[in-house]
Coordinates of C-alpha atoms in Angstrom, one line a residue:
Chain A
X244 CA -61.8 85.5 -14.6
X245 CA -61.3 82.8 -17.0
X246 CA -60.5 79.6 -13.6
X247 CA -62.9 81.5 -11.8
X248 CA -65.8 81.0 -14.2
X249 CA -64.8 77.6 -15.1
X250 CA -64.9 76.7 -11.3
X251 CA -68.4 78.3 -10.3
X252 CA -69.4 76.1 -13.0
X253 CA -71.3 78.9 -14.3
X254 CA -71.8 77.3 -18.0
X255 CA -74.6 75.2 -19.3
X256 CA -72.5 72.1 -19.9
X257 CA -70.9 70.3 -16.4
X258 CA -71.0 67.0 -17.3
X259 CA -67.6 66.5 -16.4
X260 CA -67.2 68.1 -13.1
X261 CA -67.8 64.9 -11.0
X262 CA -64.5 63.4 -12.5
X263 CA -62.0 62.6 -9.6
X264 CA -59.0 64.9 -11.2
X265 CA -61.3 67.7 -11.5
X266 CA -62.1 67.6 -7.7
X267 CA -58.8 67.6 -7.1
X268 CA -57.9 70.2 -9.6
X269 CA -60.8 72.3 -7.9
X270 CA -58.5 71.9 -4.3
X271 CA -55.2 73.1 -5.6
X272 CA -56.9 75.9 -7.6
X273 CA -59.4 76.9 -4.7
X274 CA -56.1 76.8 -2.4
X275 CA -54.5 79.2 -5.1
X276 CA -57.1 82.0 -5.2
X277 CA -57.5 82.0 -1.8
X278 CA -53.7 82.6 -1.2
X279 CA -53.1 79.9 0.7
X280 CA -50.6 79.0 -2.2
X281 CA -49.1 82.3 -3.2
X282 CA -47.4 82.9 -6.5
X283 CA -43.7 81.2 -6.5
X284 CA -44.6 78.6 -3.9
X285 CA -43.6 74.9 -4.4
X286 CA -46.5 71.9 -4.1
X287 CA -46.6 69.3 -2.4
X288 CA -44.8 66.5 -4.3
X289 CA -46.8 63.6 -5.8
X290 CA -46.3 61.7 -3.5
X291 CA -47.6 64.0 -0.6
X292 CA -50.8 64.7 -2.3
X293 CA -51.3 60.5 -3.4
X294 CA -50.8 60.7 0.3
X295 CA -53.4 63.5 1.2
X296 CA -56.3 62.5 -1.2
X297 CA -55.7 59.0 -1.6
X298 CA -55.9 59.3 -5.0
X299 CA -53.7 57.1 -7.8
X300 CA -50.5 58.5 -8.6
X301 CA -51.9 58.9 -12.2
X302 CA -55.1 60.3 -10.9
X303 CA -52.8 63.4 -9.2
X304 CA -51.1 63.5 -12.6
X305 CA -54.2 64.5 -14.7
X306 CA -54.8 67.0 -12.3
X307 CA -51.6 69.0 -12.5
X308 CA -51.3 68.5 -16.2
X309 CA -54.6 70.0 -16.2
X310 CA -53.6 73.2 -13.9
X311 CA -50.6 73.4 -16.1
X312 CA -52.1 73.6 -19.2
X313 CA -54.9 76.4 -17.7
X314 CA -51.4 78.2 -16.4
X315 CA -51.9 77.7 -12.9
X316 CA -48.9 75.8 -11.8
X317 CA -45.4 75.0 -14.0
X318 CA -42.6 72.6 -13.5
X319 CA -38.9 73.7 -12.5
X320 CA -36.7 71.5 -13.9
X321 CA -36.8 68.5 -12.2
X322 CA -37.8 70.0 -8.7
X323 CA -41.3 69.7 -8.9
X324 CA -44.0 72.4 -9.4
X325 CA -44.7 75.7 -8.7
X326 CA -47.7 78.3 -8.5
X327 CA -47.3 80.2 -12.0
X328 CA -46.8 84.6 -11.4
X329 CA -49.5 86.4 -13.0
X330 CA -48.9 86.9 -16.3
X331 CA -47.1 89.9 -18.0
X332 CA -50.3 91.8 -19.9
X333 CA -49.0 93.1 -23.3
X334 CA -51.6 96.1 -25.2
X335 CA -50.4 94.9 -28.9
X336 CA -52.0 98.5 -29.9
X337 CA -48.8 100.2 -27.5
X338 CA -45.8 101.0 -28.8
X339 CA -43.4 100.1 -25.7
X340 CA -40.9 97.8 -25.6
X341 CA -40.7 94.2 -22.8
X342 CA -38.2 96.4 -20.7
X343 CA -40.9 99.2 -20.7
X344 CA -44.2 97.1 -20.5
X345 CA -43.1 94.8 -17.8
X346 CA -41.3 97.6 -15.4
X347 CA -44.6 99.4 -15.8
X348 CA -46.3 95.9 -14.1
X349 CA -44.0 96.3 -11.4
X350 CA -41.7 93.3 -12.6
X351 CA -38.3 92.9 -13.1
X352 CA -37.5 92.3 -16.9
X353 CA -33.9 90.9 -18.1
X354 CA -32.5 90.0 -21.6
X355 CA -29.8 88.0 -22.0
X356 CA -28.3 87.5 -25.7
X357 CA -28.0 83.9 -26.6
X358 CA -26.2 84.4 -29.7
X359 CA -25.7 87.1 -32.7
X360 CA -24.5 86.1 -35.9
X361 CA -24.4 88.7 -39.8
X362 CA -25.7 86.2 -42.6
X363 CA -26.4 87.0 -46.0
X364 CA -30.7 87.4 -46.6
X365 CA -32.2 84.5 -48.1
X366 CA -34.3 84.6 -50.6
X367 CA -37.3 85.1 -47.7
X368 CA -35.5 87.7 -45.4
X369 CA -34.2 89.4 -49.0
X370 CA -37.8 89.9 -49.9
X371 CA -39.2 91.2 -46.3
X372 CA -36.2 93.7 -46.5
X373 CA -36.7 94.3 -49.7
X374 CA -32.7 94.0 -50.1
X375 CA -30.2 92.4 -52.7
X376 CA -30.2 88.2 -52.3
X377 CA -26.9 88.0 -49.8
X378 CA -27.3 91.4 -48.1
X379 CA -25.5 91.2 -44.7
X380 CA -28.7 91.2 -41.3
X381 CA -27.7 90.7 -38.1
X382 CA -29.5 87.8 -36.2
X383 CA -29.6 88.4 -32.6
X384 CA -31.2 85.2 -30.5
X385 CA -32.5 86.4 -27.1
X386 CA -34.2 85.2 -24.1
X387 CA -36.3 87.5 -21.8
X388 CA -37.6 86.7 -18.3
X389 CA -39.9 88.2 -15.4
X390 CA -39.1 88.7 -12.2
X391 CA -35.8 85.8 -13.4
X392 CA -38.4 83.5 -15.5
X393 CA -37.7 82.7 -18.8
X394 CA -41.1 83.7 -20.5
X395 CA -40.0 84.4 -24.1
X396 CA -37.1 83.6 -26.7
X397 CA -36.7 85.8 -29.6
X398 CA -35.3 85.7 -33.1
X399 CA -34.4 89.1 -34.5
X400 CA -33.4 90.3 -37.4
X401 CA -31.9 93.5 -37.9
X402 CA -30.7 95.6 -41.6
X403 CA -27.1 95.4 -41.3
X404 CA -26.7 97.9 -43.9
X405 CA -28.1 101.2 -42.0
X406 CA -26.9 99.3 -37.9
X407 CA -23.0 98.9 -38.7
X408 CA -21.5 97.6 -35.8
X409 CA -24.7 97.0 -33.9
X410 CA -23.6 93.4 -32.8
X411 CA -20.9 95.0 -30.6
X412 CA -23.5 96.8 -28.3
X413 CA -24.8 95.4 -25.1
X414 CA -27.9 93.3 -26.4
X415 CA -29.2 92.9 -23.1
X416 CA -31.2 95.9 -23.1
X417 CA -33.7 97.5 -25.3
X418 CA -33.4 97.1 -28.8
X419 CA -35.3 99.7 -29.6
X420 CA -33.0 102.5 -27.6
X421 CA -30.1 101.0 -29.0
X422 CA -31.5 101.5 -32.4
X423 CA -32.5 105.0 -32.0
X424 CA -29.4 106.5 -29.8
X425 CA -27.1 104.9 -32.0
X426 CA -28.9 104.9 -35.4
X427 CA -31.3 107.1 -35.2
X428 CA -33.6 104.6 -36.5
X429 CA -37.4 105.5 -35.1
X430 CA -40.5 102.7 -35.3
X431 CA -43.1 104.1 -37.1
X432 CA -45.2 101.5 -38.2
X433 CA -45.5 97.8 -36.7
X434 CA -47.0 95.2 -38.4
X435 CA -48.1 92.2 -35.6
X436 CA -49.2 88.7 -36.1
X437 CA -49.6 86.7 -33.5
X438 CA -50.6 82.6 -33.4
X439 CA -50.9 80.1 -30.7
X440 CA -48.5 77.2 -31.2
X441 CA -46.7 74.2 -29.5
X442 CA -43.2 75.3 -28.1
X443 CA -41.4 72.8 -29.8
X444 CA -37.4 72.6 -30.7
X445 CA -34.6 75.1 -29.7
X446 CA -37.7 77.2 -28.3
X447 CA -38.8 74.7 -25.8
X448 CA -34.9 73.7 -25.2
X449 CA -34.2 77.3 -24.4
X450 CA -37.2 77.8 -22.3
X451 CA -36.4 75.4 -20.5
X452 CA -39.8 73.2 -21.2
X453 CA -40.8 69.7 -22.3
X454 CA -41.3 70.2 -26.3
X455 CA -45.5 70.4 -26.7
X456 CA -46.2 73.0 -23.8
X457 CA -48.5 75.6 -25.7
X458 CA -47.1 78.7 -26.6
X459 CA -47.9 81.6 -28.3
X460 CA -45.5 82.6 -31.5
X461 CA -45.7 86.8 -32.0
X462 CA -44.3 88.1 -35.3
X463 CA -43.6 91.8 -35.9
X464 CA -42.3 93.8 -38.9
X465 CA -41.3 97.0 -38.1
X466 CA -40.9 100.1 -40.4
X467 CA -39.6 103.2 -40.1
X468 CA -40.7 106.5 -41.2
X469 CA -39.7 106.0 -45.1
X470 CA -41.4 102.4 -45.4
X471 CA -38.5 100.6 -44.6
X472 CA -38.4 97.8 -42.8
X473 CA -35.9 97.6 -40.2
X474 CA -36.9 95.3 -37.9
X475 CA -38.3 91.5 -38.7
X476 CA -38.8 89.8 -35.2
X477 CA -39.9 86.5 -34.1
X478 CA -40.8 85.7 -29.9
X479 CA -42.4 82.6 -28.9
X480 CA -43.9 82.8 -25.4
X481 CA -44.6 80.5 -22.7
X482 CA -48.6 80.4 -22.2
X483 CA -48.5 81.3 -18.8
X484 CA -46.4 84.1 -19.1
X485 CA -48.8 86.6 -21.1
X486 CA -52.1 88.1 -21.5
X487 CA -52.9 90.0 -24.7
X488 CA -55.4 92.4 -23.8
X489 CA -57.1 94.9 -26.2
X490 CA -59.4 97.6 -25.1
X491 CA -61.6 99.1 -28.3
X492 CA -64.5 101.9 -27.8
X493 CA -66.3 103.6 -30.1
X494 CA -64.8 107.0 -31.6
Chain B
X879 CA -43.7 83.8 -42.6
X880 CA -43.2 81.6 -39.4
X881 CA -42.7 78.1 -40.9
X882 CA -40.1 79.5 -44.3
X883 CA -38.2 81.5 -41.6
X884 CA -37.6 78.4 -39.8
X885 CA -37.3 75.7 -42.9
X886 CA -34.3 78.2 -44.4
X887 CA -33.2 77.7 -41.1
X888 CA -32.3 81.4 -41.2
X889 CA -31.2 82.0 -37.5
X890 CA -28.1 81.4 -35.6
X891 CA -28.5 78.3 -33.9
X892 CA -29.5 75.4 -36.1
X893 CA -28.4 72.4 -33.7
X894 CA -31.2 70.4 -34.2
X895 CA -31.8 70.7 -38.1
X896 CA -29.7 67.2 -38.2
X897 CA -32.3 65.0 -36.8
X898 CA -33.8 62.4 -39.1
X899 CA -37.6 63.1 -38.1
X900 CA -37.0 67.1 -39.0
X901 CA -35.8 65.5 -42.1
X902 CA -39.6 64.5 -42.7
X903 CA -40.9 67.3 -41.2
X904 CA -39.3 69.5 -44.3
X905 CA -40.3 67.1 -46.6
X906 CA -43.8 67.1 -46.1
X907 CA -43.6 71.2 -45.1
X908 CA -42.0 71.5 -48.6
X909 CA -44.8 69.1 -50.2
X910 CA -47.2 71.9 -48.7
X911 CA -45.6 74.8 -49.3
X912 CA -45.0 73.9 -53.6
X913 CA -49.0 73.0 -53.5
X914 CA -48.2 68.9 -53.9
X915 CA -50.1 69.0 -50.7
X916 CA -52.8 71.3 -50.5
X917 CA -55.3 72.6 -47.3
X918 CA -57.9 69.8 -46.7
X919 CA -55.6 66.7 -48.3
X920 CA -55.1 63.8 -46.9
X921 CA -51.6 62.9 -45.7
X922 CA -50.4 59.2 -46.9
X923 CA -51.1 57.1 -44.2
X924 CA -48.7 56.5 -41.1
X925 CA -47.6 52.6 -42.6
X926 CA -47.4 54.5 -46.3
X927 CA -44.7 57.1 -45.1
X928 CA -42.8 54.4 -43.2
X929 CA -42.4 52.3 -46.7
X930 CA -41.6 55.7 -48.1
X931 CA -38.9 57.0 -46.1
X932 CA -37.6 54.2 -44.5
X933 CA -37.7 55.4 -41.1
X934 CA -39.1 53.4 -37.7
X935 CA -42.9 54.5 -36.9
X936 CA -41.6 56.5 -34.2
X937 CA -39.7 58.8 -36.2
X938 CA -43.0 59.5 -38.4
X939 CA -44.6 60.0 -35.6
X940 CA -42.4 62.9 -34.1
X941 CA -42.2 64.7 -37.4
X942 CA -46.4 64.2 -37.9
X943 CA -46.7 65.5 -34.6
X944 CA -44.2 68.5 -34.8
X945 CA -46.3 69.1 -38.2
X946 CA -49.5 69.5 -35.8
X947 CA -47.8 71.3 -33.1
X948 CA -46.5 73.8 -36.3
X949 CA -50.5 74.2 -37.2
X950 CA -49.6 72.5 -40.9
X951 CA -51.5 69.5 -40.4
X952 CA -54.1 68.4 -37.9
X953 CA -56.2 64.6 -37.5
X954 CA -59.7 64.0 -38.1
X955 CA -61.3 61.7 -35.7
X956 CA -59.4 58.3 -36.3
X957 CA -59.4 58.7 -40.1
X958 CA -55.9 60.4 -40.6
X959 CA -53.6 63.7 -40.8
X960 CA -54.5 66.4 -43.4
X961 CA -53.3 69.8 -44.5
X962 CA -54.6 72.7 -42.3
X963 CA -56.1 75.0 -44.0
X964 CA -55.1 78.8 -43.9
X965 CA -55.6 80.1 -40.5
X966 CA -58.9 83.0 -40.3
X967 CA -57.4 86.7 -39.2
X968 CA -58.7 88.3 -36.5
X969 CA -58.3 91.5 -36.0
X970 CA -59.4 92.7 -32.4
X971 CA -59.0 96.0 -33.1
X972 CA -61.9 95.9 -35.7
X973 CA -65.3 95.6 -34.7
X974 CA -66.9 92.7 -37.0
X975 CA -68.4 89.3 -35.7
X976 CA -67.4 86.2 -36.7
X977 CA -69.6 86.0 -39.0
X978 CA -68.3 89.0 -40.7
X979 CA -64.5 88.8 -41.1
X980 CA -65.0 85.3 -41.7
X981 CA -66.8 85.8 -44.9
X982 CA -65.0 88.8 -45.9
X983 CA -61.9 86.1 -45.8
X984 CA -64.0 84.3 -48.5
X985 CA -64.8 81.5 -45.8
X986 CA -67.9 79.6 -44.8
X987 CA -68.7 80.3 -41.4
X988 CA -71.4 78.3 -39.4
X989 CA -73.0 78.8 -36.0
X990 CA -74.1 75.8 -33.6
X991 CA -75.7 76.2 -30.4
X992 CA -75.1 73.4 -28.8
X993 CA -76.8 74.8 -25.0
X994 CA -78.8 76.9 -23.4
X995 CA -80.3 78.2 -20.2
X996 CA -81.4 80.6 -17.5
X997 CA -79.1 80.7 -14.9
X998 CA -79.4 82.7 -11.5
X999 CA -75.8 85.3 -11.2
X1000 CA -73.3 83.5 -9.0
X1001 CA -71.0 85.8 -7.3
X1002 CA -68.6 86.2 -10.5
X1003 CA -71.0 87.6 -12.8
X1004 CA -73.2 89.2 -10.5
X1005 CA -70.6 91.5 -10.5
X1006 CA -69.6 91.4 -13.8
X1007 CA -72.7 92.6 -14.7
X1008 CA -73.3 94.5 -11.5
X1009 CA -76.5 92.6 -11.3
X1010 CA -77.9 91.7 -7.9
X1011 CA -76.5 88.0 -6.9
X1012 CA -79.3 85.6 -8.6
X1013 CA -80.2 87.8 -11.1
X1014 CA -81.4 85.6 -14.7
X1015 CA -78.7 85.2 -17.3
X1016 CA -78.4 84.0 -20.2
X1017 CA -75.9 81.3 -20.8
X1018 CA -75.6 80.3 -24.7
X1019 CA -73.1 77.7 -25.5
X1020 CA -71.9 77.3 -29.4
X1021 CA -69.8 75.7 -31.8
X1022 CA -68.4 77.8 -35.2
X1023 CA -66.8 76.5 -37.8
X1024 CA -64.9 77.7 -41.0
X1025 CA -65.4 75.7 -43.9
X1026 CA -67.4 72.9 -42.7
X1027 CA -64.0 72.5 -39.7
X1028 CA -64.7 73.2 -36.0
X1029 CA -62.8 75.9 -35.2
X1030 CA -64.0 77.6 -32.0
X1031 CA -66.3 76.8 -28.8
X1032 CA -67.6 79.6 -27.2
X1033 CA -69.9 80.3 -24.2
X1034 CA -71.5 83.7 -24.1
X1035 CA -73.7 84.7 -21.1
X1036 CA -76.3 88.0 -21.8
X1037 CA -77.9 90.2 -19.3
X1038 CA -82.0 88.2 -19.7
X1039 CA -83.2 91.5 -17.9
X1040 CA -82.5 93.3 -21.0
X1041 CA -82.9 90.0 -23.5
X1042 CA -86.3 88.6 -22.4
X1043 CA -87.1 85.7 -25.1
X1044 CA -83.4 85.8 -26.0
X1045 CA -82.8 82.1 -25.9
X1046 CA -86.1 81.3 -28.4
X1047 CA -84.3 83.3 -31.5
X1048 CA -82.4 81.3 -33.7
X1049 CA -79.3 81.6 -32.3
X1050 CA -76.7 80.3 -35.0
X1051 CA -76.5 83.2 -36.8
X1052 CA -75.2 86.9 -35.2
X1053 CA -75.6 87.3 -31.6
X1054 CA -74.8 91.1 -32.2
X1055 CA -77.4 91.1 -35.0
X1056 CA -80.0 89.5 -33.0
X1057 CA -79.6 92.1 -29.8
X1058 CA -79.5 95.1 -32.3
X1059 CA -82.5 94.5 -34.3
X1060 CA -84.0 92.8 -31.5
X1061 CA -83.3 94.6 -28.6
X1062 CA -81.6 97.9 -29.5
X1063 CA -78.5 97.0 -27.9
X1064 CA -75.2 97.9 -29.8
X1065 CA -71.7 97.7 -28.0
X1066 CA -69.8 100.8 -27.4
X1067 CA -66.8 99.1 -26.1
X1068 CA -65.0 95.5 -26.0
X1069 CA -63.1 94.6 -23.8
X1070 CA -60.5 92.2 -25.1
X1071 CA -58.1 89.5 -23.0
X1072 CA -56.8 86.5 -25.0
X1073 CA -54.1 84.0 -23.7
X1074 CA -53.1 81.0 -25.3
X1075 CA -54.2 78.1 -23.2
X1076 CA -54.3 74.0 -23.7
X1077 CA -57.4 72.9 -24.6
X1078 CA -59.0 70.6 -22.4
X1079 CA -62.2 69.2 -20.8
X1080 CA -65.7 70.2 -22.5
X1081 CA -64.2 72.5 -24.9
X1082 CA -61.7 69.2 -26.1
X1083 CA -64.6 67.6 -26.5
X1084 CA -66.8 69.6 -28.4
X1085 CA -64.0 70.4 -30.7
X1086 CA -63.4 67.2 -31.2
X1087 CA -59.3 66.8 -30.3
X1088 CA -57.6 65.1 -27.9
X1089 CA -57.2 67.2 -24.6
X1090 CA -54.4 69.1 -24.1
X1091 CA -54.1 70.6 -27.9
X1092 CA -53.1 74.1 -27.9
X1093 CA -55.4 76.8 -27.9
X1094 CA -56.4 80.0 -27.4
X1095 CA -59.0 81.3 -25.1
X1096 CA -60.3 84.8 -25.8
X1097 CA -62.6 86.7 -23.1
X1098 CA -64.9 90.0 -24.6
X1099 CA -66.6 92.3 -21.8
X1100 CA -69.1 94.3 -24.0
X1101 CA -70.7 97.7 -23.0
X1102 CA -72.8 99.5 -24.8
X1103 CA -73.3 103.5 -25.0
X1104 CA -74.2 103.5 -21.1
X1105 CA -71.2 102.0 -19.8
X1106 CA -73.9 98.8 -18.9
X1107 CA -72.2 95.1 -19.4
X1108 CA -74.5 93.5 -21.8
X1109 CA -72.3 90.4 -23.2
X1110 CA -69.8 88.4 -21.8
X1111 CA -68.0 85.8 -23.5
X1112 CA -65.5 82.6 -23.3
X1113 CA -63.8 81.6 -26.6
X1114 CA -61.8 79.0 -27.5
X1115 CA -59.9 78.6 -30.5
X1116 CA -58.0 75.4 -31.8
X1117 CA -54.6 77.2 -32.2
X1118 CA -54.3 76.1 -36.0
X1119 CA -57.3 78.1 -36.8
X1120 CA -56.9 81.5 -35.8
X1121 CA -54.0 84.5 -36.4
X1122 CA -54.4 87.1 -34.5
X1123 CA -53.3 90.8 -36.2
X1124 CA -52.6 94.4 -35.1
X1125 CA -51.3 96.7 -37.6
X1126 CA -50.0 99.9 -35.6
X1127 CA -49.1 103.3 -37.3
X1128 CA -48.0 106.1 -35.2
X1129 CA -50.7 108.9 -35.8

């Protein structure tokens, strides 16, 4: 709804709408929601459109920097861009897991482990835990994709002391079944924060994206059902890639 | 929790943690973090860090702007960097306003309306509001800020069959409190959808940041007791400003 009411110019203030990129912007967006360009499909190149519209090469610039930054299109590598998927929604007040959330969407999810280390808690993870200074977690680095799009790296952070051996699993699955087959560790209680940030660093490295693309960073502290804390995760998404959506009535 | 987690540079790949301008970044993070610097300080001036650390104005740069991307810091009009302050929590499974949960945080909130007018429904909201196409609405377009700092543009449109005389209230105060004294109208039901976004165009503007800043746009549908559309409404957030929180219990 968002593109759609930004296009019908249905707000007070349009002063900027007469702007060559935005007319071109309009095009390429117009040619979007009327499938013309379907999810997936590759634009024209630069030099095609400079071509088509006459435009400067600069002039085309602004207007896919502008279409990427409302999510509308992304860039491959260095093949050129793309019309983005819909987004993956995600119901913070749910309790499934990516594998379960995005099936239900009818997407394909994947994880793929990056790396897993033990290390001893530091003074900050010792205090979250509420564990000795030095207690061994397990830090499992993870990157998760739709439909075989990275959308979100992870950092977990796992309580070695009641998951031994839980690095020797197959990580690329759901955490949460391997934690409660295994374990029988059961999520009671999660504590979500979520912030919009710049993908910067490993994180944009591992997404795949020039550092500054806007992301959004999610932290959760899960509990189980004595209070503990068993679970202290950080994902940093892609912006395009999810839609938080919250539905509230009144009791 | 975000910004320690990473400065202890507690996960499993660390690559990066060599390069001079992160260097700065964890000086200046740690200045923040002991209270040397606190929220609303200036930073020393680009030329002053260069004598100070000895590093090419590049360099500065990176780490300043890795700072901003981060949410620590942001730049006021062309007068310099200073320390963010905290972020305001918003809880959208809670029912407040703005002005509301801002106070309760101990904050200044402040309402602008910037626009306003009576537009006929374009297809969009027509049905939206299941209104007949051309019906009046009421667009409202309006800055808030926390603490004297522009934090959010929003643009809220209202059904005017139900409003009459809506747009000659003083409208920087409570939207909510002016249609339920005024009007009767309470909401029954939100409707929530957030995604984070780049900031751009009008809403760059009005902000006063230099497009393409991370954001978040937020969209409410609210209903009230009849299931009838009554408000709906565009936010956007600069991405320092705003955490978003659930906390989830299994009932």
């Amino acid at each position: 709804m968002e593109k759609a009411a930004d296009t019908n110019g249905t707000g007070p203030t349009e002063s900027a709408e007469s702007r060559q990129y935005l007319g071109l912007r309009d095009g390429i967006a117009s040619r979007i929601s009327t499938g013309d360009l379907k999810p997936g499909d590759k634009l024209p190149s630069e030099r095609q459109l400079q071509g088509e519209f006459g435009l400067a090469r600069g002039t085309i610039r602004e207007a896919l920097f502008l279409l990427e930054a409302e999510g509308a299109i992304f860039r491959r590598d260095r093949s050129g861009w793309y019309v983005s998927p819909p987004p993956v929604v995600y119901d913070p007040t749910r309790w499934e897991g990516f594998m379960s959330y995005v099936e239900a969407q009818g997407r394909v999810p994947t994880t793929f482990t990056i790396s897993t280390a033990t290390i001893p808690a530091d003074p900050l993870l010792s205090d979250i835990f509420s564990r000795p200074l030095g207690a061994p977690l397990h830090h499992i680095r993870r990157l998760r994709s739709v439909d075989g799009r990275a959308v979100l790296v992870e950092k977990l952070v796992v309580d070695a002391a009641i998951t031994p051996g839980l690095l020797d699993f197959d990580l690329n699955t759901s955490l949460t079944a391997i934690l409660k087959r295994n374990f029988g560790i059961t999520v009671a209680r999660n504590q979500i924060s979520m912030q919009p940030c710049a993908l910067t660093g490993d994180e944009a490295v591992d997404l795949r994206q020039k550092s500054g693309l806007p992301g959004l960073a999610l932290q959760r502290v899960s509990y189980d059902g004595h209070g503990r804390v068993v679970e202290y995760d950080h994902e940093y998404w892609r912006h395009d890639a999810v839609q938080i959506t919250v539905d509230l009535r009144v009791r």
